């Protein structure tokens, strides 16, 4: 992770699945501060845009030399990702592509953006998390990490649960509804079938519910890759 604000990551890295994965050695995350590569006595990282206009632009030498310093620490170069609203939209397919890489170098921008020569020199994969503007790439980088580490074997307790997630595999559709105790709450009951113990009926119900919800709320996901109902494997809780 290359950022001007490494401290933004500490809360996120210290919690939950990610902390456990790091402690178990399944995932390794290193932070590099772009400021360390700043120029001059003031460690300047940005400057006013040529041609005028508002805001500040991250300087190419700062970013390029930080990336090169980080790359030189390992034998094989990491896959370089630039977080920017100009990038390709992140979706589960992109996440799967990133998860297949041995190592990622996530480059978080701030201010009005990067000097264009950063792109020309580093030729990064550019990723956006949606059509809206954030103050910087840090939150987007956390989104990327969060989605990618779910696909690292052993990170989730239950080996199956990432494959059953919405959008996983070829099945681009929403997950079925979930219920837990109590059986009735404010007059709303848990669907009978879920209490039936009939695993085949439950699997069928879940498949149909997920499909119906997808049609109702995210019909854009449907089209190709409609799959058969899952086998009636029992669910152990
Ligand atoms: Cl990756 N960065 C910034 N600054 N804004 C964004 C974004 C990234 N994705 C959506 N908006």
Coordinates of N, CA and C and ligand atoms in Angstrom, one line a residue:
X1 N 0.8 -1.2 0.0 CA 0.0 0.0 0.0 C 0.9 1.2 0.0
X2 N 0.7 2.1 -1.0 CA 1.5 3.3 -1.0 C 0.5 4.5 -0.8
X3 N 0.7 5.3 0.2 CA -0.2 6.3 0.6 C 0.4 7.4 1.3
X4 N -0.2 8.6 1.3 CA 0.2 9.7 2.1 C -0.3 9.6 3.5
X5 N -1.3 8.7 3.7 CA -1.9 8.6 5.0 C -1.9 7.2 5.5
X6 N -0.8 6.6 5.8 CA -0.7 5.2 6.3 C -1.6 5.0 7.5
X7 N -1.7 6.0 8.4 CA -2.4 5.8 9.6 C -3.9 5.6 9.4
X8 N -4.4 5.9 8.2 CA -5.8 5.6 7.9 C -6.1 4.1 7.9
X9 N -5.0 3.3 7.7 CA -5.2 1.8 7.6 C -5.2 1.1 8.9
X10 N -4.8 1.8 10.0 CA -4.5 1.0 11.2 C -5.7 0.4 11.8
X11 N -6.8 1.2 11.9 CA -8.1 0.7 12.4 C -8.5 -0.5 11.6
X12 N -8.5 -0.4 10.3 CA -9.0 -1.4 9.4 C -8.2 -2.7 9.5
X13 N -6.8 -2.5 9.6 CA -6.0 -3.7 9.6 C -6.0 -4.4 10.9
X14 N -6.5 -3.7 11.9 CA -6.4 -4.3 13.3 C -7.7 -5.1 13.7
X15 N -8.6 -5.3 12.7 CA -9.9 -5.9 13.1 C -10.2 -7.2 12.3
X16 N -11.0 -8.0 13.0 CA -11.7 -9.0 12.3 C -10.9 -10.0 11.5
X17 N -11.5 -10.4 10.3 CA -10.9 -11.4 9.5 C -9.5 -11.0 9.0
X18 N -9.3 -9.7 8.8 CA -8.1 -9.3 8.2 C -7.0 -9.4 9.3
X19 N -7.3 -9.0 10.5 CA -6.3 -9.1 11.6 C -5.9 -10.6 11.8
X20 N -6.9 -11.5 11.8 CA -6.7 -12.9 12.0 C -5.8 -13.5 10.8
X21 N -6.1 -13.0 9.6 CA -5.4 -13.5 8.4 C -3.9 -13.0 8.5
X22 N -3.7 -11.8 8.9 CA -2.4 -11.3 9.1 C -1.6 -12.0 10.2
X23 N -2.3 -12.2 11.3 CA -1.6 -12.9 12.4 C -1.3 -14.4 12.1
X24 N -2.1 -15.0 11.2 CA -1.9 -16.4 10.8 C -0.9 -16.5 9.7
X25 N -0.4 -15.3 9.2 CA 0.5 -15.3 8.1 C -0.1 -15.6 6.7
X26 N -1.4 -15.6 6.6 CA -2.0 -15.8 5.3 C -2.0 -14.6 4.4
X27 N -1.9 -13.5 5.0 CA -1.9 -12.2 4.2 C -0.8 -11.3 4.8
X28 N -0.1 -10.6 4.0 CA 0.9 -9.7 4.5 C 0.7 -8.4 3.9
X29 N 0.6 -7.3 4.7 CA 0.4 -6.0 4.2 C 1.4 -5.1 4.7
X30 N 2.0 -4.3 3.8 CA 3.1 -3.4 4.2 C 2.6 -2.0 3.7
X31 N 2.9 -1.0 4.5 CA 2.5 0.4 4.1 C 3.8 1.2 3.8
X32 N 3.8 1.9 2.7 CA 4.9 2.8 2.4 C 4.3 4.2 2.4
X33 N 5.0 5.2 3.0 CA 4.5 6.5 3.0 C 5.1 7.3 1.9
X34 N 4.3 7.8 1.0 CA 4.8 8.6 -0.2 C 5.6 9.8 0.3
X35 N 5.2 10.3 1.4 CA 5.9 11.5 2.0 C 7.4 11.2 2.1
X36 N 7.8 10.0 2.4 CA 9.2 9.6 2.6 C 10.0 9.9 1.3
X37 N 9.3 10.0 0.2 CA 9.9 10.2 -1.1 C 9.7 11.6 -1.6
X38 N 9.2 12.5 -0.7 CA 9.0 13.9 -1.0 C 10.3 14.6 -1.3
X39 N 10.1 15.7 -2.0 CA 11.3 16.4 -2.5 C 11.7 17.6 -1.6
X40 N 13.0 17.7 -1.4 CA 13.5 18.9 -0.6 C 13.3 18.8 0.9
X41 N 13.6 19.9 1.5 CA 13.6 20.0 2.9 C 12.1 19.7 3.5
X42 N 11.2 20.1 2.7 CA 9.8 20.0 3.1 C 9.1 18.7 2.7
X43 N 9.9 17.9 2.0 CA 9.4 16.6 1.6 C 8.1 16.8 0.7
X44 N 8.2 17.7 -0.2 CA 7.0 18.1 -1.0 C 6.6 17.0 -1.9
X45 N 5.3 16.7 -1.9 CA 4.8 15.6 -2.7 C 3.9 16.0 -3.9
X46 N 3.5 17.3 -3.8 CA 2.5 17.8 -4.8 C 2.9 19.2 -5.2
X47 N 2.3 19.6 -6.3 CA 2.6 21.0 -6.8 C 1.4 21.4 -7.6
X48 N 1.4 22.7 -7.9 CA 0.3 23.3 -8.7 C 0.3 22.8 -10.2
X49 N -0.9 22.6 -10.7 CA -0.9 22.1 -12.1 C -0.3 23.1 -13.1
X50 N 0.5 22.6 -14.1 CA 0.9 23.4 -15.2 C -0.4 23.8 -16.0
X51 N -0.4 25.0 -16.4 CA -1.6 25.5 -17.1 C -2.7 26.1 -16.2
X52 N -2.4 26.0 -14.9 CA -3.3 26.6 -14.0 C -4.5 25.8 -13.6
X53 N -5.3 26.3 -12.8 CA -6.5 25.5 -12.3 C -6.4 25.2 -10.8
X54 N -7.5 24.7 -10.3 CA -7.5 24.5 -8.8 C -6.8 23.2 -8.4
X55 N -6.5 23.1 -7.2 CA -5.9 21.8 -6.6 C -4.5 21.6 -6.9
X56 N -4.0 20.5 -6.4 CA -2.6 20.2 -6.5 C -2.5 18.8 -7.1
X57 N -1.3 18.6 -7.7 CA -1.1 17.3 -8.5 C 0.1 16.6 -7.8
X58 N -0.1 15.3 -7.6 CA 1.0 14.5 -7.1 C 2.2 14.5 -8.1
X59 N 3.4 14.7 -7.6 CA 4.5 14.8 -8.6 C 5.0 13.4 -9.0
X60 N 5.3 13.3 -10.3 CA 5.7 12.0 -10.8 C 6.9 11.4 -10.1
X61 N 8.0 12.2 -9.9 CA 9.2 11.5 -9.3 C 8.9 10.9 -7.9
X62 N 8.1 11.6 -7.1 CA 7.7 11.1 -5.8 C 7.1 9.7 -5.9
X63 N 6.1 9.6 -6.8 CA 5.3 8.4 -6.9 C 6.1 7.3 -7.5
X64 N 6.8 7.6 -8.6 CA 7.6 6.6 -9.4 C 8.7 6.1 -8.5
X65 N 9.4 7.0 -7.8 CA 10.5 6.5 -7.0 C 10.1 5.7 -5.8
X66 N 8.9 6.0 -5.2 CA 8.4 5.2 -4.1 C 8.0 3.8 -4.6
X67 N 7.4 3.8 -5.8 CA 7.0 2.5 -6.3 C 8.3 1.6 -6.6
X68 N 9.3 2.3 -7.2 CA 10.5 1.6 -7.5 C 11.2 1.1 -6.3
X69 N 11.2 1.9 -5.2 CA 11.9 1.5 -4.0 C 11.2 0.2 -3.4
X70 N 9.8 0.3 -3.5 CA 9.1 -0.9 -2.9 C 9.3 -2.1 -3.8
X71 N 9.3 -1.9 -5.1 CA 9.5 -3.1 -6.0 C 10.9 -3.7 -5.8
X72 N 11.8 -2.9 -5.5 CA 13.2 -3.4 -5.4 C 13.4 -4.3 -4.1
X73 N 12.4 -4.3 -3.2 CA 12.5 -5.1 -2.0 C 12.2 -6.5 -2.2
X74 N 11.6 -6.8 -3.4 CA 11.3 -8.2 -3.7 C 11.9 -8.7 -5.0
X75 N 12.0 -10.0 -5.2 CA 12.6 -10.5 -6.4 C 11.7 -10.3 -7.6
X76 N 10.4 -10.6 -7.4 CA 9.5 -10.4 -8.6 C 8.6 -9.2 -8.3
X77 N 8.4 -8.4 -9.3 CA 7.6 -7.1 -9.1 C 6.2 -7.4 -8.8
X78 N 5.6 -6.6 -7.9 CA 4.2 -6.7 -7.6 C 3.4 -6.2 -8.8
X79 N 2.1 -6.6 -8.9 CA 1.2 -6.0 -9.9 C 0.7 -4.6 -9.4
X80 N 0.9 -3.6 -10.2 CA 0.7 -2.2 -9.7 C -0.7 -1.8 -10.0
X81 N -1.5 -1.4 -9.0 CA -2.8 -0.9 -9.2 C -2.9 0.5 -8.7
X82 N -3.5 1.3 -9.6 CA -3.7 2.7 -9.2 C -5.2 2.9 -8.9
X83 N -5.5 3.4 -7.7 CA -6.9 3.7 -7.4 C -7.3 5.1 -7.8
X84 N -8.2 5.1 -8.7 CA -8.6 6.4 -9.3 C -10.0 6.3 -9.8
X85 N -10.8 7.4 -9.7 CA -12.2 7.3 -10.3 C -12.2 7.2 -11.8
X86 N -11.0 7.3 -12.4 CA -10.9 7.1 -13.9 C -10.8 5.7 -14.3
X87 N -10.6 4.8 -13.3 CA -10.2 3.4 -13.6 C -11.4 2.6 -14.0
X88 N -11.1 1.3 -14.3 CA -12.1 0.3 -14.5 C -12.9 0.0 -13.3
X89 N -14.2 -0.1 -13.4 CA -15.1 -0.3 -12.3 C -14.8 -1.7 -11.6
X90 N -14.6 -1.6 -10.3 CA -14.4 -2.9 -9.5 C -15.6 -3.7 -9.5
X91 N -15.5 -5.0 -9.8 CA -16.6 -5.9 -9.6 C -15.9 -7.3 -9.2
X92 N -16.8 -8.3 -9.0 CA -16.2 -9.5 -8.4 C -15.2 -10.2 -9.4
X93 N -15.4 -10.0 -10.7 CA -14.5 -10.5 -11.7 C -13.1 -9.9 -11.6
X94 N -13.1 -8.6 -11.4 CA -11.9 -7.8 -11.2 C -11.2 -8.3 -9.9
X95 N -12.0 -8.4 -8.9 CA -11.5 -8.9 -7.6 C -10.8 -10.3 -7.7
X96 N -11.5 -11.2 -8.5 CA -10.9 -12.5 -8.7 C -9.6 -12.4 -9.4
X97 N -9.5 -11.5 -10.4 CA -8.2 -11.3 -11.1 C -7.1 -10.8 -10.2
X98 N -7.5 -9.9 -9.3 CA -6.5 -9.4 -8.4 C -6.0 -10.5 -7.4
X99 N -7.0 -11.3 -7.0 CA -6.7 -12.3 -6.0 C -5.8 -13.4 -6.5
X100 N -5.7 -13.5 -7.8 CA -4.8 -14.4 -8.5 C -3.4 -14.0 -8.5
X101 N -3.1 -12.8 -8.2 CA -1.8 -12.2 -8.2 C -1.0 -12.6 -7.0
X102 N 0.3 -12.8 -7.1 CA 1.1 -13.1 -5.9 C 1.2 -11.9 -5.0
X103 N 1.3 -10.8 -5.5 CA 1.5 -9.6 -4.7 C 0.9 -8.4 -5.5
X104 N 0.3 -7.5 -4.7 CA -0.3 -6.3 -5.3 C 0.4 -5.1 -4.7
X105 N 0.5 -4.0 -5.5 CA 1.0 -2.8 -5.0 C -0.1 -1.8 -5.3
X106 N -0.8 -1.3 -4.2 CA -1.9 -0.5 -4.4 C -1.5 1.0 -4.1
X107 N -1.7 1.8 -5.1 CA -1.2 3.1 -5.1 C -2.4 4.1 -4.9
X108 N -2.4 4.8 -3.7 CA -3.5 5.6 -3.4 C -3.2 7.1 -3.7
X109 N -4.1 7.7 -4.4 CA -3.8 9.1 -4.8 C -4.6 10.0 -3.8
X110 N -4.2 11.3 -3.9 CA -4.9 12.3 -3.1 C -5.0 13.6 -4.0
X111 N -5.5 14.6 -3.5 CA -5.5 15.9 -4.2 C -6.2 15.7 -5.6
X112 N -5.8 16.4 -6.6 CA -6.5 16.4 -7.9 C -6.1 15.2 -8.7
X113 N -5.1 14.5 -8.3 CA -4.7 13.3 -9.1 C -3.2 13.3 -9.2
X114 N -2.7 12.4 -10.1 CA -1.3 12.1 -10.4 C -0.9 12.9 -11.6
X115 N 0.3 13.3 -11.7 CA 0.9 13.7 -12.9 C 0.8 12.6 -13.9
X116 N 0.4 12.9 -15.1 CA 0.1 11.8 -16.1 C 1.3 10.9 -16.4
X117 N 2.5 11.4 -16.1 CA 3.6 10.6 -16.4 C 3.8 9.4 -15.5
X118 N 3.1 9.5 -14.3 CA 3.0 8.3 -13.4 C 2.4 7.1 -14.2
X119 N 1.3 7.4 -14.9 CA 0.6 6.4 -15.7 C 1.5 5.9 -16.8
X120 N 2.1 6.8 -17.5 CA 2.9 6.4 -18.6 C 4.1 5.6 -18.2
X121 N 4.7 5.9 -17.1 CA 5.9 5.1 -16.6 C 5.5 3.8 -16.0
X122 N 4.6 3.8 -15.1 CA 4.3 2.6 -14.3 C 3.3 1.7 -15.0
X123 N 2.5 2.2 -15.9 CA 1.4 1.5 -16.6 C 0.7 0.6 -15.7
X124 N 0.0 1.2 -14.7 CA -0.7 0.4 -13.7 C -2.0 0.0 -14.2
X125 N -2.6 -1.0 -13.5 CA -4.0 -1.3 -13.7 C -4.8 -0.2 -12.9
X126 N -5.7 0.5 -13.6 CA -6.4 1.5 -12.9 C -7.8 1.1 -12.5
X127 N -8.1 1.2 -11.2 CA -9.4 0.7 -10.7 C -10.1 1.8 -9.9
X128 N -11.4 1.8 -10.2 CA -12.4 2.7 -9.5 C -13.4 1.9 -8.7
X129 N -13.9 2.4 -7.6 CA -14.9 1.6 -6.9 C -16.3 2.1 -7.2
X130 N -16.4 3.0 -8.1 CA -17.8 3.5 -8.5 C -17.8 4.9 -9.1
X131 N -18.9 5.3 -9.6 CA -19.0 6.6 -10.2 C -19.3 7.7 -9.2
X132 N -18.4 8.0 -8.4 CA -18.5 9.1 -7.4 C -17.1 9.4 -7.0
X133 N -16.9 10.6 -6.4 CA -15.5 11.0 -6.1 C -15.2 10.9 -4.7
X134 N -14.1 10.3 -4.3 CA -13.6 10.2 -3.0 C -12.5 11.2 -2.8
X135 N -12.2 11.5 -1.6 CA -11.1 12.5 -1.3 C -9.7 11.8 -1.6
X136 N -9.7 10.5 -1.7 CA -8.4 9.8 -1.9 C -8.7 8.4 -2.2
X137 N -7.6 7.7 -2.6 CA -7.7 6.3 -2.9 C -7.7 5.3 -1.7
X138 N -7.5 5.9 -0.5 CA -7.3 5.0 0.6 C -8.5 4.1 0.9
X139 N -9.7 4.7 1.0 CA -10.9 4.0 1.3 C -11.1 3.0 0.2
X140 N -10.9 3.4 -1.1 CA -11.0 2.4 -2.2 C -10.1 1.3 -2.1
X141 N -8.8 1.5 -1.6 CA -7.8 0.5 -1.5 C -8.3 -0.5 -0.4
X142 N -8.9 0.0 0.7 CA -9.4 -0.9 1.7 C -10.6 -1.8 1.2
X143 N -11.4 -1.2 0.3 CA -12.4 -2.0 -0.4 C -11.8 -3.1 -1.2
X144 N -10.8 -2.8 -1.9 CA -10.1 -3.8 -2.7 C -9.5 -4.9 -1.9
X145 N -8.8 -4.5 -0.8 CA -8.2 -5.5 0.1 C -9.3 -6.4 0.7
X146 N -10.3 -5.7 1.2 CA -11.4 -6.5 1.8 C -12.0 -7.5 0.9
X147 N -12.2 -7.2 -0.3 CA -12.8 -8.1 -1.3 C -11.8 -9.2 -1.7
X148 N -10.6 -8.8 -1.8 CA -9.5 -9.8 -2.3 C -9.2 -10.8 -1.2
X149 N -9.1 -10.3 0.0 CA -8.6 -11.3 1.0 C -9.7 -12.4 1.3
X150 N -10.9 -12.1 1.1 CA -12.0 -13.1 1.2 C -11.7 -14.3 0.3
X151 N -11.0 -14.1 -0.7 CA -10.8 -15.2 -1.7 C -9.5 -15.9 -1.4
X152 N -8.7 -15.4 -0.4 CA -7.5 -16.1 0.0 C -7.9 -17.3 0.8
X153 N -7.4 -18.6 0.4 CA -7.8 -19.8 1.1 C -7.5 -19.7 2.6
X154 N -8.4 -20.0 3.4 CA -8.2 -20.0 4.9 C -8.5 -18.8 5.6
X155 N -8.8 -17.7 4.8 CA -9.1 -16.4 5.5 C -10.5 -16.4 6.1
X156 N -11.4 -17.0 5.4 CA -12.8 -17.1 6.0 C -12.8 -18.4 6.8
X157 N -13.5 -18.4 7.9 CA -13.6 -19.6 8.7 C -14.1 -20.8 7.9
X158 N -15.3 -20.5 7.3 CA -16.0 -21.5 6.5 C -15.5 -21.5 5.1
X159 N -14.9 -22.6 4.6 CA -14.3 -22.6 3.3 C -15.3 -22.3 2.2
X160 N -16.6 -22.6 2.5 CA -17.6 -22.5 1.5 C -18.2 -21.1 1.3
X161 N -18.1 -20.3 2.4 CA -19.0 -19.1 2.4 C -18.6 -18.1 1.4
X162 N -17.4 -18.0 0.9 CA -17.2 -17.0 -0.1 C -17.7 -17.5 -1.5
X163 N -17.8 -18.8 -1.7 CA -18.3 -19.3 -2.9 C -19.8 -19.1 -3.0
X164 N -20.5 -19.1 -1.9 CA -21.9 -18.9 -1.9 C -22.3 -17.5 -1.9
X165 N -21.4 -16.6 -1.7 CA -21.7 -15.2 -1.7 C -22.4 -14.7 -3.0
X166 N -23.2 -13.7 -2.9 CA -23.7 -13.0 -4.1 C -22.5 -12.7 -5.0
X167 N -22.7 -12.8 -6.3 CA -21.7 -12.4 -7.3 C -20.6 -13.3 -7.4
X168 N -20.5 -14.4 -6.6 CA -19.3 -15.2 -6.7 C -19.4 -16.2 -7.9
X169 N -18.3 -16.8 -8.3 CA -18.3 -17.8 -9.4 C -19.0 -17.2 -10.6
X170 N -19.7 -18.1 -11.4 CA -20.4 -17.7 -12.6 C -21.8 -17.2 -12.2
X171 N -22.2 -17.4 -11.0 CA -23.5 -17.1 -10.6 C -23.7 -15.6 -10.2
X172 N -24.0 -14.8 -11.2 CA -24.1 -13.4 -10.9 C -25.5 -13.1 -10.4
X173 N -25.7 -13.3 -9.1 CA -27.1 -13.1 -8.6 C -27.0 -12.9 -7.1
X174 N -28.1 -12.4 -6.5 CA -28.1 -12.1 -5.1 C -28.3 -13.4 -4.3
X175 N -27.8 -13.3 -3.1 CA -28.0 -14.4 -2.2 C -29.4 -14.5 -1.7
X176 N -29.8 -15.6 -1.3 CA -31.2 -15.8 -0.7 C -31.3 -15.1 0.6
X177 N -32.5 -14.9 1.1 CA -32.7 -14.3 2.4 C -32.2 -15.2 3.5
X178 N -31.8 -14.7 4.6 CA -31.4 -15.4 5.7 C -32.2 -15.1 7.0
X179 N -32.4 -16.1 7.8 CA -33.1 -15.9 9.1 C -32.3 -16.6 10.2
X180 N -32.4 -16.0 11.4 CA -31.9 -16.8 12.6 C -33.0 -16.5 13.7
X181 N -32.7 -17.0 14.9 CA -33.6 -16.8 16.0 C -33.9 -15.3 16.3
X182 N -35.0 -14.9 16.8 CA -36.2 -15.8 17.1 C -37.0 -16.2 15.9
X183 N -37.8 -17.3 16.1 CA -38.7 -17.8 15.1 C -39.7 -16.8 14.7
X184 N -40.2 -16.0 15.6 CA -41.1 -15.0 15.3 C -40.7 -13.7 15.9
X185 N -40.8 -12.6 15.2 CA -40.4 -11.3 15.7 C -41.3 -10.2 15.2
X186 N -42.0 -9.5 16.1 CA -43.0 -8.5 15.7 C -44.0 -9.0 14.6
X187 N -44.4 -10.2 14.9 CA -45.4 -10.7 14.0 C -44.9 -11.3 12.7
X188 N -43.6 -11.2 12.5 CA -43.0 -11.8 11.3 C -42.3 -13.1 11.6
X189 N -42.7 -14.2 10.8 CA -42.2 -15.5 11.1 C -41.1 -15.9 10.1
X190 N -40.3 -16.8 10.5 CA -39.4 -17.4 9.6 C -40.1 -18.4 8.6
X191 N -39.8 -18.4 7.3 CA -40.5 -19.3 6.4 C -40.4 -20.7 6.9
X192 N -41.6 -21.4 6.8 CA -41.7 -22.7 7.4 C -40.6 -23.7 6.8
X193 N -40.4 -23.6 5.5 CA -39.5 -24.6 4.9 C -38.1 -24.6 5.6
X194 N -37.7 -23.5 6.1 CA -36.3 -23.4 6.7 C -36.3 -24.2 8.0
X195 N -37.5 -24.4 8.6 CA -37.6 -25.2 9.9 C -37.9 -26.6 9.6
X196 N -38.0 -27.0 8.3 CA -38.5 -28.3 8.0 C -37.5 -29.4 8.2
X197 N -36.2 -29.1 8.1 CA -35.2 -30.1 8.1 C -35.0 -30.8 6.8
X198 N -35.8 -30.5 5.8 CA -35.8 -31.1 4.5 C -34.7 -30.3 3.6
X199 N -33.5 -30.9 3.6 CA -32.4 -30.1 3.0 C -32.6 -29.9 1.5
X200 N -33.3 -30.8 0.8 CA -33.5 -30.6 -0.6 C -34.5 -29.5 -0.8
X201 N -35.6 -29.5 0.0 CA -36.6 -28.4 -0.1 C -36.0 -27.1 0.2
X202 N -35.1 -27.1 1.2 CA -34.5 -25.8 1.6 C -33.6 -25.3 0.5
X203 N -32.8 -26.2 -0.1 CA -31.9 -25.8 -1.2 C -32.7 -25.2 -2.4
X204 N -33.8 -25.9 -2.7 CA -34.7 -25.4 -3.8 C -35.3 -24.0 -3.5
X205 N -35.8 -23.9 -2.2 CA -36.4 -22.6 -1.8 C -35.3 -21.5 -1.9
X206 N -34.1 -21.8 -1.4 CA -33.1 -20.7 -1.4 C -32.7 -20.3 -2.9
X207 N -32.6 -21.3 -3.7 CA -32.3 -21.0 -5.1 C -33.4 -20.1 -5.7
X208 N -34.6 -20.5 -5.5 CA -35.8 -19.8 -6.1 C -35.9 -18.4 -5.5
X209 N -35.7 -18.3 -4.2 CA -35.8 -17.0 -3.5 C -34.7 -16.0 -4.0
X210 N -33.5 -16.6 -4.2 CA -32.3 -15.7 -4.6 C -32.6 -15.2 -6.0
X211 N -33.1 -16.1 -6.9 CA -33.4 -15.8 -8.2 C -34.5 -14.7 -8.3
X212 N -35.6 -14.9 -7.5 CA -36.7 -14.0 -7.5 C -36.2 -12.6 -7.0
X213 N -35.4 -12.6 -6.0 CA -34.9 -11.3 -5.5 C -34.1 -10.6 -6.5
X214 N -33.2 -11.4 -7.2 CA -32.4 -10.8 -8.3 C -33.2 -10.2 -9.4
X215 N -34.3 -10.9 -9.8 CA -35.2 -10.4 -10.9 C -35.8 -9.1 -10.4
X216 N -36.2 -9.1 -9.2 CA -36.9 -7.9 -8.6 C -36.0 -6.7 -8.5
X217 N -34.8 -7.0 -8.0 CA -34.0 -5.8 -7.5 C -32.8 -5.6 -8.4
X218 N -32.3 -6.6 -9.0 CA -31.0 -6.5 -9.8 C -31.1 -7.3 -11.1
X219 N -32.1 -7.0 -11.9 CA -32.3 -7.8 -13.1 C -31.1 -7.6 -14.1
X220 N -30.4 -6.5 -13.9 CA -29.2 -6.3 -14.7 C -28.2 -7.4 -14.6
X221 N -28.2 -8.1 -13.4 CA -27.2 -9.2 -13.2 C -27.5 -10.4 -14.0
X222 N -28.8 -10.6 -14.4 CA -29.2 -11.8 -15.1 C -29.0 -11.7 -16.6
X223 N -29.0 -12.8 -17.2 CA -28.8 -12.8 -18.6 C -28.0 -14.1 -19.0
X224 N -26.7 -14.0 -18.8 CA -25.9 -15.2 -19.1 C -25.7 -16.0 -17.8
X225 N -25.2 -17.2 -18.0 CA -24.8 -18.1 -16.9 C -25.8 -18.4 -15.9
X226 N -27.0 -18.6 -16.3 CA -28.1 -19.2 -15.4 C -27.7 -20.6 -15.0
X227 N -27.6 -20.9 -13.8 CA -27.1 -22.2 -13.4 C -28.3 -23.1 -12.8
X228 N -28.0 -24.4 -12.8 CA -29.0 -25.3 -12.2 C -29.1 -25.1 -10.7
X229 N -30.2 -25.5 -10.2 CA -30.2 -25.4 -8.7 C -29.1 -26.2 -8.1
X230 N -28.6 -25.7 -6.9 CA -27.4 -26.4 -6.3 C -27.9 -27.8 -5.8
X231 N -26.9 -28.8 -5.8 CA -27.3 -30.1 -5.2 C -27.8 -29.9 -3.8
X232 N -28.6 -30.9 -3.4 CA -29.2 -30.7 -2.1 C -28.3 -31.2 -1.0
X233 N -27.1 -30.5 -0.9 CA -26.2 -30.7 0.1 C -26.7 -30.2 1.4
X234 N -26.6 -31.0 2.5 CA -27.1 -30.5 3.8 C -26.3 -29.3 4.3
X235 N -27.0 -28.4 4.9 CA -26.3 -27.2 5.5 C -26.0 -27.5 7.0
X236 N -24.8 -27.4 7.4 CA -24.5 -27.6 8.8 C -24.2 -26.2 9.4
X237 N -24.8 -25.9 10.5 CA -24.6 -24.6 11.1 C -23.9 -24.8 12.4
Ligands
LIG1 CL1 -10.4 4.5 -6.5 N1 -10.4 7.0 -5.9 C1 -11.0 8.2 -5.7 N2 -10.4 9.3 -5.3 N3 -12.3 8.4 -5.9 C2 -13.0 7.3 -6.3 C3 -12.4 6.0 -6.5 C4 -11.1 6.0 -6.3 N4 -13.4 5.2 -6.9 C5 -14.5 5.9 -7.0 N5 -14.3 7.1 -6.6

